[in-house]
Amino acid sequence: MEYIDKEYCIEVWGDIACFTRPELKVERMSYDVITPSAARAIFEAILFKKGAMRWEVTKIEVLNPIRWISIRRNEVGAVNSGSSSIYIEEKRQQKNTLMLRDVRYRLYAKLVYIPVSKRAKENMMREPGNDENPQKYYSMFERRAKAGQCFTQPYLGTRECSAFWQIVTQVEEEKAPISESQDFGLMLYDLDFSNPKDITPMFFRAKMNEGVIQVPNSKSEEILR
């Protein structure tokens, strides 16, 4: 049986955001805009059922001008192994973070339903019921989104950057994307978890045209591994 994946739109905003570039390890620096993986995580915070469905981001609309802010923070430069304690005063490091400020995006994503016959048994949290169908998950998401419910607090890149959000059923004309076009170069698309022993990062060429970034399909040739 063929299923049509339903697309949803949510608007997210926040005071600060940091979508960290993986190539910069010492001090954090954000991408210019939200990454598809960060956008997917926001949808998953509202609804996610492991093995039964997944989210695929299709489009990102940038609603606020891209602005930056530099923050210096204290971080601990060690990991507690459990066998010994960490004296924070000895391991504290001051690091600079280049973050985005006053961000607002419209995110579009498809809720991809996975038929029972195609689900991996190790991903099944419980035995599927007789009511398994795409409409079940569409209704769950719509009900939760309209009520403002989420399993975890959505965030904009890092957990200290809390996100406000609302579902969009009709796009308001006065909230048009910014009239700016830019090539951001290679951007992190997502992580490939198909092989848990070899998790592979995926990248794509992010181009913003009049405030809109079209996100390719995960199986597209545009995705680089």
mmCIF file with all atom_site columns, C-alpha atoms in Angstrom:
data_model
loop_
_atom_site.group_PDB
_atom_site.id
_atom_site.type_symbol
_atom_site.label_atom_id
_atom_site.label_alt_id
_atom_site.label_comp_id
_atom_site.label_asym_id
_atom_site.label_entity_id
_atom_site.label_seq_id
_atom_site.pdbx_PDB_ins_code
_atom_site.Cartn_x
_atom_site.Cartn_y
_atom_site.Cartn_z
_atom_site.occupancy
_atom_site.B_iso_or_equiv
_atom_site.pdbx_formal_charge
_atom_site.auth_seq_id
_atom_site.auth_comp_id
_atom_site.auth_asym_id
_atom_site.auth_atom_id
_atom_site.pdbx_PDB_model_num
ATOM 1   C CA . MET A 1 1   ? 0.000  0.000  0.000  1.00 0.00 ? 1   MET A CA 1
ATOM 2   C CA . GLU A 1 2   ? 1.274  3.479  -0.885 1.00 0.00 ? 2   GLU A CA 1
ATOM 3   C CA . TYR A 1 3   ? 1.212  6.251  1.702  1.00 0.00 ? 3   TYR A CA 1
ATOM 4   C CA . ILE A 1 4   ? 1.408  10.004 1.133  1.00 0.00 ? 4   ILE A CA 1
ATOM 5   C CA . ASP A 1 5   ? 3.598  11.678 3.725  1.00 0.00 ? 5   ASP A CA 1
ATOM 6   C CA . LYS A 1 6   ? 1.789  14.712 5.147  1.00 0.00 ? 6   LYS A CA 1
ATOM 7   C CA . GLU A 1 7   ? 3.738  17.966 5.449  1.00 0.00 ? 7   GLU A CA 1
ATOM 8   C CA . TYR A 1 8   ? 3.444  20.260 8.460  1.00 0.00 ? 8   TYR A CA 1
ATOM 9   C CA . CYS A 1 9   ? 4.710  23.742 9.247  1.00 0.00 ? 9   CYS A CA 1
ATOM 10  C CA . ILE A 1 10  ? 5.711  25.230 12.581 1.00 0.00 ? 10  ILE A CA 1
ATOM 11  C CA . GLU A 1 11  ? 7.076  28.657 13.424 1.00 0.00 ? 11  GLU A CA 1
ATOM 12  C CA . VAL A 1 12  ? 9.885  28.796 15.983 1.00 0.00 ? 12  VAL A CA 1
ATOM 13  C CA . TRP A 1 13  ? 11.673 31.737 17.577 1.00 0.00 ? 13  TRP A CA 1
ATOM 14  C CA . GLY A 1 14  ? 13.988 32.583 20.430 1.00 0.00 ? 14  GLY A CA 1
ATOM 15  C CA . ASP A 1 15  ? 16.310 35.164 21.938 1.00 0.00 ? 15  ASP A CA 1
ATOM 16  C CA . ILE A 1 16  ? 19.517 33.243 21.185 1.00 0.00 ? 16  ILE A CA 1
ATOM 17  C CA . ALA A 1 17  ? 20.518 30.198 19.121 1.00 0.00 ? 17  ALA A CA 1
ATOM 18  C CA . CYS A 1 18  ? 23.675 28.232 18.452 1.00 0.00 ? 18  CYS A CA 1
ATOM 19  C CA . PHE A 1 19  ? 23.790 25.655 15.656 1.00 0.00 ? 19  PHE A CA 1
ATOM 20  C CA . THR A 1 20  ? 27.388 24.626 16.246 1.00 0.00 ? 20  THR A CA 1
ATOM 21  C CA . ARG A 1 21  ? 29.761 24.043 13.348 1.00 0.00 ? 21  ARG A CA 1
ATOM 22  C CA . PRO A 1 22  ? 31.304 20.577 13.881 1.00 0.00 ? 22  PRO A CA 1
ATOM 23  C CA . GLU A 1 23  ? 34.655 21.620 12.398 1.00 0.00 ? 23  GLU A CA 1
ATOM 24  C CA . LEU A 1 24  ? 35.256 24.126 15.230 1.00 0.00 ? 24  LEU A CA 1
ATOM 25  C CA . LYS A 1 25  ? 36.106 22.199 18.386 1.00 0.00 ? 25  LYS A CA 1
ATOM 26  C CA . VAL A 1 26  ? 37.773 24.671 20.764 1.00 0.00 ? 26  VAL A CA 1
ATOM 27  C CA . GLU A 1 27  ? 35.284 27.554 20.724 1.00 0.00 ? 27  GLU A CA 1
ATOM 28  C CA . ARG A 1 28  ? 31.733 27.285 19.466 1.00 0.00 ? 28  ARG A CA 1
ATOM 29  C CA . MET A 1 29  ? 30.562 29.142 16.390 1.00 0.00 ? 29  MET A CA 1
ATOM 30  C CA . SER A 1 30  ? 27.055 28.864 14.993 1.00 0.00 ? 30  SER A CA 1
ATOM 31  C CA . TYR A 1 31  ? 25.970 28.328 11.420 1.00 0.00 ? 31  TYR A CA 1
ATOM 32  C CA . ASP A 1 32  ? 24.212 31.364 9.954  1.00 0.00 ? 32  ASP A CA 1
ATOM 33  C CA . VAL A 1 33  ? 20.821 29.639 10.096 1.00 0.00 ? 33  VAL A CA 1
ATOM 34  C CA . ILE A 1 34  ? 19.179 26.610 11.671 1.00 0.00 ? 34  ILE A CA 1
ATOM 35  C CA . THR A 1 35  ? 20.349 23.220 10.387 1.00 0.00 ? 35  THR A CA 1
ATOM 36  C CA . PRO A 1 36  ? 17.947 20.504 9.156  1.00 0.00 ? 36  PRO A CA 1
ATOM 37  C CA . SER A 1 37  ? 18.960 18.247 12.065 1.00 0.00 ? 37  SER A CA 1
ATOM 38  C CA . ALA A 1 38  ? 18.102 20.977 14.596 1.00 0.00 ? 38  ALA A CA 1
ATOM 39  C CA . ALA A 1 39  ? 14.787 21.572 12.817 1.00 0.00 ? 39  ALA A CA 1
ATOM 40  C CA . ARG A 1 40  ? 14.015 17.839 12.907 1.00 0.00 ? 40  ARG A CA 1
ATOM 41  C CA . ALA A 1 41  ? 14.707 17.763 16.651 1.00 0.00 ? 41  ALA A CA 1
ATOM 42  C CA . ILE A 1 42  ? 12.065 20.455 17.233 1.00 0.00 ? 42  ILE A CA 1
ATOM 43  C CA . PHE A 1 43  ? 9.414  18.379 15.428 1.00 0.00 ? 43  PHE A CA 1
ATOM 44  C CA . GLU A 1 44  ? 10.517 15.296 17.390 1.00 0.00 ? 44  GLU A CA 1
ATOM 45  C CA . ALA A 1 45  ? 10.089 17.189 20.661 1.00 0.00 ? 45  ALA A CA 1
ATOM 46  C CA . ILE A 1 46  ? 6.391  17.491 19.794 1.00 0.00 ? 46  ILE A CA 1
ATOM 47  C CA . LEU A 1 47  ? 5.900  13.917 18.550 1.00 0.00 ? 47  LEU A CA 1
ATOM 48  C CA . PHE A 1 48  ? 8.234  11.008 17.924 1.00 0.00 ? 48  PHE A CA 1
ATOM 49  C CA . LYS A 1 49  ? 7.541  7.275  17.959 1.00 0.00 ? 49  LYS A CA 1
ATOM 50  C CA . LYS A 1 50  ? 10.729 5.293  17.402 1.00 0.00 ? 50  LYS A CA 1
ATOM 51  C CA . GLY A 1 51  ? 10.473 2.841  14.507 1.00 0.00 ? 51  GLY A CA 1
ATOM 52  C CA . ALA A 1 52  ? 6.920  3.870  13.573 1.00 0.00 ? 52  ALA A CA 1
ATOM 53  C CA . MET A 1 53  ? 7.608  7.285  12.041 1.00 0.00 ? 53  MET A CA 1
ATOM 54  C CA . ARG A 1 54  ? 10.306 9.822  11.280 1.00 0.00 ? 54  ARG A CA 1
ATOM 55  C CA . TRP A 1 55  ? 10.515 13.492 10.291 1.00 0.00 ? 55  TRP A CA 1
ATOM 56  C CA . GLU A 1 56  ? 12.053 14.739 7.061  1.00 0.00 ? 56  GLU A CA 1
ATOM 57  C CA . VAL A 1 57  ? 12.652 18.491 6.838  1.00 0.00 ? 57  VAL A CA 1
ATOM 58  C CA . THR A 1 58  ? 11.795 19.918 3.410  1.00 0.00 ? 58  THR A CA 1
ATOM 59  C CA . LYS A 1 59  ? 12.105 23.704 3.701  1.00 0.00 ? 59  LYS A CA 1
ATOM 60  C CA . ILE A 1 60  ? 13.402 26.423 6.023  1.00 0.00 ? 60  ILE A CA 1
ATOM 61  C CA . GLU A 1 61  ? 12.175 30.023 5.838  1.00 0.00 ? 61  GLU A CA 1
ATOM 62  C CA . VAL A 1 62  ? 14.245 32.682 7.608  1.00 0.00 ? 62  VAL A CA 1
ATOM 63  C CA . LEU A 1 63  ? 11.886 35.354 8.973  1.00 0.00 ? 63  LEU A CA 1
ATOM 64  C CA . ASN A 1 64  ? 14.282 37.598 10.943 1.00 0.00 ? 64  ASN A CA 1
ATOM 65  C CA . PRO A 1 65  ? 17.522 39.182 9.706  1.00 0.00 ? 65  PRO A CA 1
ATOM 66  C CA . ILE A 1 66  ? 20.660 37.218 10.626 1.00 0.00 ? 66  ILE A CA 1
ATOM 67  C CA . ARG A 1 67  ? 22.232 38.864 13.679 1.00 0.00 ? 67  ARG A CA 1
ATOM 68  C CA . TRP A 1 68  ? 25.113 37.751 15.895 1.00 0.00 ? 68  TRP A CA 1
ATOM 69  C CA . ILE A 1 69  ? 26.111 37.997 19.535 1.00 0.00 ? 69  ILE A CA 1
ATOM 70  C CA . SER A 1 70  ? 29.362 36.954 21.227 1.00 0.00 ? 70  SER A CA 1
ATOM 71  C CA . ILE A 1 71  ? 29.181 35.370 24.677 1.00 0.00 ? 71  ILE A CA 1
ATOM 72  C CA . ARG A 1 72  ? 32.035 34.313 26.949 1.00 0.00 ? 72  ARG A CA 1
ATOM 73  C CA . ARG A 1 73  ? 31.175 31.400 29.212 1.00 0.00 ? 73  ARG A CA 1
ATOM 74  C CA . ASN A 1 74  ? 32.797 29.236 31.875 1.00 0.00 ? 74  ASN A CA 1
ATOM 75  C CA . GLU A 1 75  ? 33.019 25.578 30.847 1.00 0.00 ? 75  GLU A CA 1
ATOM 76  C CA . VAL A 1 76  ? 34.504 22.526 32.518 1.00 0.00 ? 76  VAL A CA 1
ATOM 77  C CA . GLY A 1 77  ? 37.412 21.127 30.498 1.00 0.00 ? 77  GLY A CA 1
ATOM 78  C CA . ALA A 1 78  ? 37.133 17.542 31.765 1.00 0.00 ? 78  ALA A CA 1
ATOM 79  C CA . VAL A 1 79  ? 34.741 14.591 31.802 1.00 0.00 ? 79  VAL A CA 1
ATOM 80  C CA . ASN A 1 80  ? 33.846 12.773 34.997 1.00 0.00 ? 80  ASN A CA 1
ATOM 81  C CA . SER A 1 81  ? 34.534 9.069  34.521 1.00 0.00 ? 81  SER A CA 1
ATOM 82  C CA . GLY A 1 82  ? 32.736 8.185  37.743 1.00 0.00 ? 82  GLY A CA 1
ATOM 83  C CA . SER A 1 83  ? 35.826 6.817  39.475 1.00 0.00 ? 83  SER A CA 1
ATOM 84  C CA . SER A 1 84  ? 37.016 10.203 40.707 1.00 0.00 ? 84  SER A CA 1
ATOM 85  C CA . SER A 1 85  ? 35.658 13.665 41.415 1.00 0.00 ? 85  SER A CA 1
ATOM 86  C CA . ILE A 1 86  ? 36.322 16.825 39.413 1.00 0.00 ? 86  ILE A CA 1
ATOM 87  C CA . TYR A 1 87  ? 37.387 19.984 41.217 1.00 0.00 ? 87  TYR A CA 1
ATOM 88  C CA . ILE A 1 88  ? 35.707 22.584 39.022 1.00 0.00 ? 88  ILE A CA 1
ATOM 89  C CA . GLU A 1 89  ? 37.981 25.470 40.029 1.00 0.00 ? 89  GLU A CA 1
ATOM 90  C CA . GLU A 1 90  ? 40.954 23.573 38.566 1.00 0.00 ? 90  GLU A CA 1
ATOM 91  C CA . LYS A 1 91  ? 39.231 22.520 35.331 1.00 0.00 ? 91  LYS A CA 1
ATOM 92  C CA . ARG A 1 92  ? 37.282 25.693 34.566 1.00 0.00 ? 92  ARG A CA 1
ATOM 93  C CA . GLN A 1 93  ? 37.961 27.265 31.163 1.00 0.00 ? 93  GLN A CA 1
ATOM 94  C CA . GLN A 1 94  ? 36.673 30.491 29.667 1.00 0.00 ? 94  GLN A CA 1
ATOM 95  C CA . LYS A 1 95  ? 35.540 30.028 26.075 1.00 0.00 ? 95  LYS A CA 1
ATOM 96  C CA . ASN A 1 96  ? 33.960 32.370 23.567 1.00 0.00 ? 96  ASN A CA 1
ATOM 97  C CA . THR A 1 97  ? 30.779 31.433 21.692 1.00 0.00 ? 97  THR A CA 1
ATOM 98  C CA . LEU A 1 98  ? 29.526 33.210 18.589 1.00 0.00 ? 98  LEU A CA 1
ATOM 99  C CA . MET A 1 99  ? 25.744 32.794 18.620 1.00 0.00 ? 99  MET A CA 1
ATOM 100 C CA . LEU A 1 100 ? 22.715 34.049 16.731 1.00 0.00 ? 100 LEU A CA 1
ATOM 101 C CA . ARG A 1 101 ? 20.259 36.412 18.380 1.00 0.00 ? 101 ARG A CA 1
ATOM 102 C CA . ASP A 1 102 ? 16.576 37.200 17.884 1.00 0.00 ? 102 ASP A CA 1
ATOM 103 C CA . VAL A 1 103 ? 15.927 34.310 15.474 1.00 0.00 ? 103 VAL A CA 1
ATOM 104 C CA . ARG A 1 104 ? 12.631 33.291 13.895 1.00 0.00 ? 104 ARG A CA 1
ATOM 105 C CA . TYR A 1 105 ? 12.035 30.530 11.353 1.00 0.00 ? 105 TYR A CA 1
ATOM 106 C CA . ARG A 1 106 ? 9.203  28.731 9.596  1.00 0.00 ? 106 ARG A CA 1
ATOM 107 C CA . LEU A 1 107 ? 10.050 25.054 9.351  1.00 0.00 ? 107 LEU A CA 1
ATOM 108 C CA . TYR A 1 108 ? 8.410  22.553 7.007  1.00 0.00 ? 108 TYR A CA 1
ATOM 109 C CA . ALA A 1 109 ? 8.709  18.797 7.478  1.00 0.00 ? 109 ALA A CA 1
ATOM 110 C CA . LYS A 1 110 ? 6.986  15.620 6.330  1.00 0.00 ? 110 LYS A CA 1
ATOM 111 C CA . LEU A 1 111 ? 5.768  13.067 8.821  1.00 0.00 ? 111 LEU A CA 1
ATOM 112 C CA . VAL A 1 112 ? 6.988  9.845  7.211  1.00 0.00 ? 112 VAL A CA 1
ATOM 113 C CA . TYR A 1 113 ? 4.952  6.830  8.344  1.00 0.00 ? 113 TYR A CA 1
ATOM 114 C CA . ILE A 1 114 ? 6.808  3.502  8.433  1.00 0.00 ? 114 ILE A CA 1
ATOM 115 C CA . PRO A 1 115 ? 4.559  0.502  7.669  1.00 0.00 ? 115 PRO A CA 1
ATOM 116 C CA . VAL A 1 116 ? 4.692  -2.369 10.160 1.00 0.00 ? 116 VAL A CA 1
ATOM 117 C CA . SER A 1 117 ? 6.186  -4.698 7.535  1.00 0.00 ? 117 SER A CA 1
ATOM 118 C CA . LYS A 1 118 ? 9.185  -2.370 7.106  1.00 0.00 ? 118 LYS A CA 1
ATOM 119 C CA . ARG A 1 119 ? 9.935  -1.740 10.787 1.00 0.00 ? 119 ARG A CA 1
ATOM 120 C CA . ALA A 1 120 ? 13.069 -3.162 12.350 1.00 0.00 ? 120 ALA A CA 1
ATOM 121 C CA . LYS A 1 121 ? 12.178 -5.361 15.324 1.00 0.00 ? 121 LYS A CA 1
ATOM 122 C CA . GLU A 1 122 ? 14.931 -3.853 17.477 1.00 0.00 ? 122 GLU A CA 1
ATOM 123 C CA . ASN A 1 123 ? 13.288 -0.414 17.044 1.00 0.00 ? 123 ASN A CA 1
ATOM 124 C CA . MET A 1 124 ? 9.859  -1.549 18.208 1.00 0.00 ? 124 MET A CA 1
ATOM 125 C CA . MET A 1 125 ? 9.135  -0.344 21.732 1.00 0.00 ? 125 MET A CA 1
ATOM 126 C CA . ARG A 1 126 ? 6.011  -2.535 21.809 1.00 0.00 ? 126 ARG A CA 1
ATOM 127 C CA . GLU A 1 127 ? 4.006  -4.782 19.517 1.00 0.00 ? 127 GLU A CA 1
ATOM 128 C CA . PRO A 1 128 ? 2.071  -2.630 16.978 1.00 0.00 ? 128 PRO A CA 1
ATOM 129 C CA . GLY A 1 129 ? -1.704 -2.598 17.417 1.00 0.00 ? 129 GLY A CA 1
ATOM 130 C CA . ASN A 1 130 ? -4.362 -3.252 14.798 1.00 0.00 ? 130 ASN A CA 1
ATOM 131 C CA . ASP A 1 131 ? -4.976 0.492  14.408 1.00 0.00 ? 131 ASP A CA 1
ATOM 132 C CA . GLU A 1 132 ? -1.563 1.229  12.829 1.00 0.00 ? 132 GLU A CA 1
ATOM 133 C CA . ASN A 1 133 ? -2.028 3.677  9.949  1.00 0.00 ? 133 ASN A CA 1
ATOM 134 C CA . PRO A 1 134 ? -0.644 7.096  8.937  1.00 0.00 ? 134 PRO A CA 1
ATOM 135 C CA . GLN A 1 135 ? -3.776 8.971  10.002 1.00 0.00 ? 135 GLN A CA 1
ATOM 136 C CA . LYS A 1 136 ? -3.226 7.830  13.585 1.00 0.00 ? 136 LYS A CA 1
ATOM 137 C CA . TYR A 1 137 ? 0.087  9.691  13.742 1.00 0.00 ? 137 TYR A CA 1
ATOM 138 C CA . TYR A 1 138 ? -1.189 12.706 11.803 1.00 0.00 ? 138 TYR A CA 1
ATOM 139 C CA . SER A 1 139 ? -3.998 13.095 14.353 1.00 0.00 ? 139 SER A CA 1
ATOM 140 C CA . MET A 1 140 ? -1.606 12.682 17.279 1.00 0.00 ? 140 MET A CA 1
ATOM 141 C CA . PHE A 1 141 ? 0.722  15.393 16.003 1.00 0.00 ? 141 PHE A CA 1
ATOM 142 C CA . GLU A 1 142 ? -2.064 17.823 15.113 1.00 0.00 ? 142 GLU A CA 1
ATOM 143 C CA . ARG A 1 143 ? -3.738 17.388 18.495 1.00 0.00 ? 143 ARG A CA 1
ATOM 144 C CA . ARG A 1 144 ? -0.499 17.869 20.425 1.00 0.00 ? 144 ARG A CA 1
ATOM 145 C CA . ALA A 1 145 ? 0.720  20.792 18.302 1.00 0.00 ? 145 ALA A CA 1
ATOM 146 C CA . LYS A 1 146 ? -2.551 22.706 18.537 1.00 0.00 ? 146 LYS A CA 1
ATOM 147 C CA . ALA A 1 147 ? -2.541 22.258 22.320 1.00 0.00 ? 147 ALA A CA 1
ATOM 148 C CA . GLY A 1 148 ? 1.084  23.393 22.567 1.00 0.00 ? 148 GLY A CA 1
ATOM 149 C CA . GLN A 1 149 ? 2.191  20.034 24.005 1.00 0.00 ? 149 GLN A CA 1
ATOM 150 C CA . CYS A 1 150 ? 5.696  18.598 23.688 1.00 0.00 ? 150 CYS A CA 1
ATOM 151 C CA . PHE A 1 151 ? 7.575  15.700 25.287 1.00 0.00 ? 151 PHE A CA 1
ATOM 152 C CA . THR A 1 152 ? 10.700 17.790 25.866 1.00 0.00 ? 152 THR A CA 1
ATOM 153 C CA . GLN A 1 153 ? 11.408 21.513 25.719 1.00 0.00 ? 153 GLN A CA 1
ATOM 154 C CA . PRO A 1 154 ? 12.408 22.354 22.104 1.00 0.00 ? 154 PRO A CA 1
ATOM 155 C CA . TYR A 1 155 ? 15.687 24.221 21.784 1.00 0.00 ? 155 TYR A CA 1
ATOM 156 C CA . LEU A 1 156 ? 17.613 26.091 19.117 1.00 0.00 ? 156 LEU A CA 1
ATOM 157 C CA . GLY A 1 157 ? 20.823 24.112 18.703 1.00 0.00 ? 157 GLY A CA 1
ATOM 158 C CA . THR A 1 158 ? 21.922 23.872 22.339 1.00 0.00 ? 158 THR A CA 1
ATOM 159 C CA . ARG A 1 159 ? 19.773 23.212 25.386 1.00 0.00 ? 159 ARG A CA 1
ATOM 160 C CA . GLU A 1 160 ? 20.350 26.622 26.952 1.00 0.00 ? 160 GLU A CA 1
ATOM 161 C CA . CYS A 1 161 ? 18.703 28.188 23.862 1.00 0.00 ? 161 CYS A CA 1
ATOM 162 C CA . SER A 1 162 ? 15.028 27.472 24.560 1.00 0.00 ? 162 SER A CA 1
ATOM 163 C CA . ALA A 1 163 ? 12.645 27.766 21.621 1.00 0.00 ? 163 ALA A CA 1
ATOM 164 C CA . PHE A 1 164 ? 9.113  29.138 21.483 1.00 0.00 ? 164 PHE A CA 1
ATOM 165 C CA . TRP A 1 165 ? 6.919  27.569 18.818 1.00 0.00 ? 165 TRP A CA 1
ATOM 166 C CA . GLN A 1 166 ? 3.469  27.314 17.314 1.00 0.00 ? 166 GLN A CA 1
ATOM 167 C CA . ILE A 1 167 ? 1.902  25.272 14.534 1.00 0.00 ? 167 ILE A CA 1
ATOM 168 C CA . VAL A 1 168 ? 1.150  27.155 11.308 1.00 0.00 ? 168 VAL A CA 1
ATOM 169 C CA . THR A 1 169 ? -2.053 26.202 9.502  1.00 0.00 ? 169 THR A CA 1
ATOM 170 C CA . GLN A 1 170 ? -2.127 29.273 7.265  1.00 0.00 ? 170 GLN A CA 1
ATOM 171 C CA . VAL A 1 171 ? 0.894  31.404 6.385  1.00 0.00 ? 171 VAL A CA 1
ATOM 172 C CA . GLU A 1 172 ? 0.383  35.091 7.146  1.00 0.00 ? 172 GLU A CA 1
ATOM 173 C CA . GLU A 1 173 ? 1.366  37.372 4.260  1.00 0.00 ? 173 GLU A CA 1
ATOM 174 C CA . GLU A 1 174 ? 2.918  39.996 6.547  1.00 0.00 ? 174 GLU A CA 1
ATOM 175 C CA . LYS A 1 175 ? 5.376  37.368 7.859  1.00 0.00 ? 175 LYS A CA 1
ATOM 176 C CA . ALA A 1 176 ? 7.330  36.952 4.639  1.00 0.00 ? 176 ALA A CA 1
ATOM 177 C CA . PRO A 1 177 ? 10.897 35.552 4.626  1.00 0.00 ? 177 PRO A CA 1
ATOM 178 C CA . ILE A 1 178 ? 13.749 38.068 4.533  1.00 0.00 ? 178 ILE A CA 1
ATOM 179 C CA . SER A 1 179 ? 14.593 39.374 1.051  1.00 0.00 ? 179 SER A CA 1
ATOM 180 C CA . GLU A 1 180 ? 18.153 38.093 1.123  1.00 0.00 ? 180 GLU A CA 1
ATOM 181 C CA . SER A 1 181 ? 19.984 35.417 -0.870 1.00 0.00 ? 181 SER A CA 1
ATOM 182 C CA . GLN A 1 182 ? 23.218 33.777 0.226  1.00 0.00 ? 182 GLN A CA 1
ATOM 183 C CA . ASP A 1 183 ? 25.305 30.648 -0.303 1.00 0.00 ? 183 ASP A CA 1
ATOM 184 C CA . PHE A 1 184 ? 26.252 29.255 3.117  1.00 0.00 ? 184 PHE A CA 1
ATOM 185 C CA . GLY A 1 185 ? 28.465 26.518 1.681  1.00 0.00 ? 185 GLY A CA 1
ATOM 186 C CA . LEU A 1 186 ? 28.501 23.045 3.221  1.00 0.00 ? 186 LEU A CA 1
ATOM 187 C CA . MET A 1 187 ? 26.163 22.658 6.190  1.00 0.00 ? 187 MET A CA 1
ATOM 188 C CA . LEU A 1 188 ? 25.497 19.708 8.466  1.00 0.00 ? 188 LEU A CA 1
ATOM 189 C CA . TYR A 1 189 ? 22.389 17.898 7.208  1.00 0.00 ? 189 TYR A CA 1
ATOM 190 C CA . ASP A 1 190 ? 22.073 15.162 9.812  1.00 0.00 ? 190 ASP A CA 1
ATOM 191 C CA . LEU A 1 191 ? 23.748 12.067 11.215 1.00 0.00 ? 191 LEU A CA 1
ATOM 192 C CA . ASP A 1 192 ? 23.340 8.658  9.591  1.00 0.00 ? 192 ASP A CA 1
ATOM 193 C CA . PHE A 1 193 ? 22.472 6.192  12.361 1.00 0.00 ? 193 PHE A CA 1
ATOM 194 C CA . SER A 1 194 ? 21.891 3.209  10.042 1.00 0.00 ? 194 SER A CA 1
ATOM 195 C CA . ASN A 1 195 ? 25.064 1.615  11.439 1.00 0.00 ? 195 ASN A CA 1
ATOM 196 C CA . PRO A 1 196 ? 25.262 2.321  15.209 1.00 0.00 ? 196 PRO A CA 1
ATOM 197 C CA . LYS A 1 197 ? 28.947 1.339  15.206 1.00 0.00 ? 197 LYS A CA 1
ATOM 198 C CA . ASP A 1 198 ? 29.782 3.846  12.492 1.00 0.00 ? 198 ASP A CA 1
ATOM 199 C CA . ILE A 1 199 ? 27.609 6.968  12.808 1.00 0.00 ? 199 ILE A CA 1
ATOM 200 C CA . THR A 1 200 ? 28.321 9.123  9.755  1.00 0.00 ? 200 THR A CA 1
ATOM 201 C CA . PRO A 1 201 ? 27.729 12.886 9.415  1.00 0.00 ? 201 PRO A CA 1
ATOM 202 C CA . MET A 1 202 ? 25.914 14.044 6.274  1.00 0.00 ? 202 MET A CA 1
ATOM 203 C CA . PHE A 1 203 ? 26.298 17.466 4.645  1.00 0.00 ? 203 PHE A CA 1
ATOM 204 C CA . PHE A 1 204 ? 24.618 19.474 1.875  1.00 0.00 ? 204 PHE A CA 1
ATOM 205 C CA . ARG A 1 205 ? 25.193 22.750 0.047  1.00 0.00 ? 205 ARG A CA 1
ATOM 206 C CA . ALA A 1 206 ? 22.894 25.231 1.781  1.00 0.00 ? 206 ALA A CA 1
ATOM 207 C CA . LYS A 1 207 ? 21.686 28.058 -0.445 1.00 0.00 ? 207 LYS A CA 1
ATOM 208 C CA . MET A 1 208 ? 19.202 30.682 0.701  1.00 0.00 ? 208 MET A CA 1
ATOM 209 C CA . ASN A 1 209 ? 17.104 32.271 -2.032 1.00 0.00 ? 209 ASN A CA 1
ATOM 210 C CA . GLU A 1 210 ? 15.017 35.243 -0.874 1.00 0.00 ? 210 GLU A CA 1
ATOM 211 C CA . GLY A 1 211 ? 15.052 33.895 2.670  1.00 0.00 ? 211 GLY A CA 1
ATOM 212 C CA . VAL A 1 212 ? 14.125 30.317 1.703  1.00 0.00 ? 212 VAL A CA 1
ATOM 213 C CA . ILE A 1 213 ? 16.346 27.228 1.933  1.00 0.00 ? 213 ILE A CA 1
ATOM 214 C CA . GLN A 1 214 ? 15.132 24.134 0.077  1.00 0.00 ? 214 GLN A CA 1
ATOM 215 C CA . VAL A 1 215 ? 16.293 21.022 1.937  1.00 0.00 ? 215 VAL A CA 1
ATOM 216 C CA . PRO A 1 216 ? 17.009 17.951 -0.245 1.00 0.00 ? 216 PRO A CA 1
ATOM 217 C CA . ASN A 1 217 ? 15.720 14.468 0.471  1.00 0.00 ? 217 ASN A CA 1
ATOM 218 C CA . SER A 1 218 ? 17.998 12.251 2.552  1.00 0.00 ? 218 SER A CA 1
ATOM 219 C CA . LYS A 1 219 ? 18.433 9.929  -0.439 1.00 0.00 ? 219 LYS A CA 1
ATOM 220 C CA . SER A 1 220 ? 19.269 12.782 -2.820 1.00 0.00 ? 220 SER A CA 1
ATOM 221 C CA . GLU A 1 221 ? 22.609 12.959 -4.620 1.00 0.00 ? 221 GLU A CA 1
ATOM 222 C CA . GLU A 1 222 ? 23.017 16.404 -3.047 1.00 0.00 ? 222 GLU A CA 1
ATOM 223 C CA . ILE A 1 223 ? 23.686 14.768 0.322  1.00 0.00 ? 223 ILE A CA 1
ATOM 224 C CA . LEU A 1 224 ? 27.414 14.250 0.943  1.00 0.00 ? 224 LEU A CA 1
ATOM 225 C CA . ARG A 1 225 ? 28.738 11.613 3.350  1.00 0.00 ? 225 ARG A CA 1
#
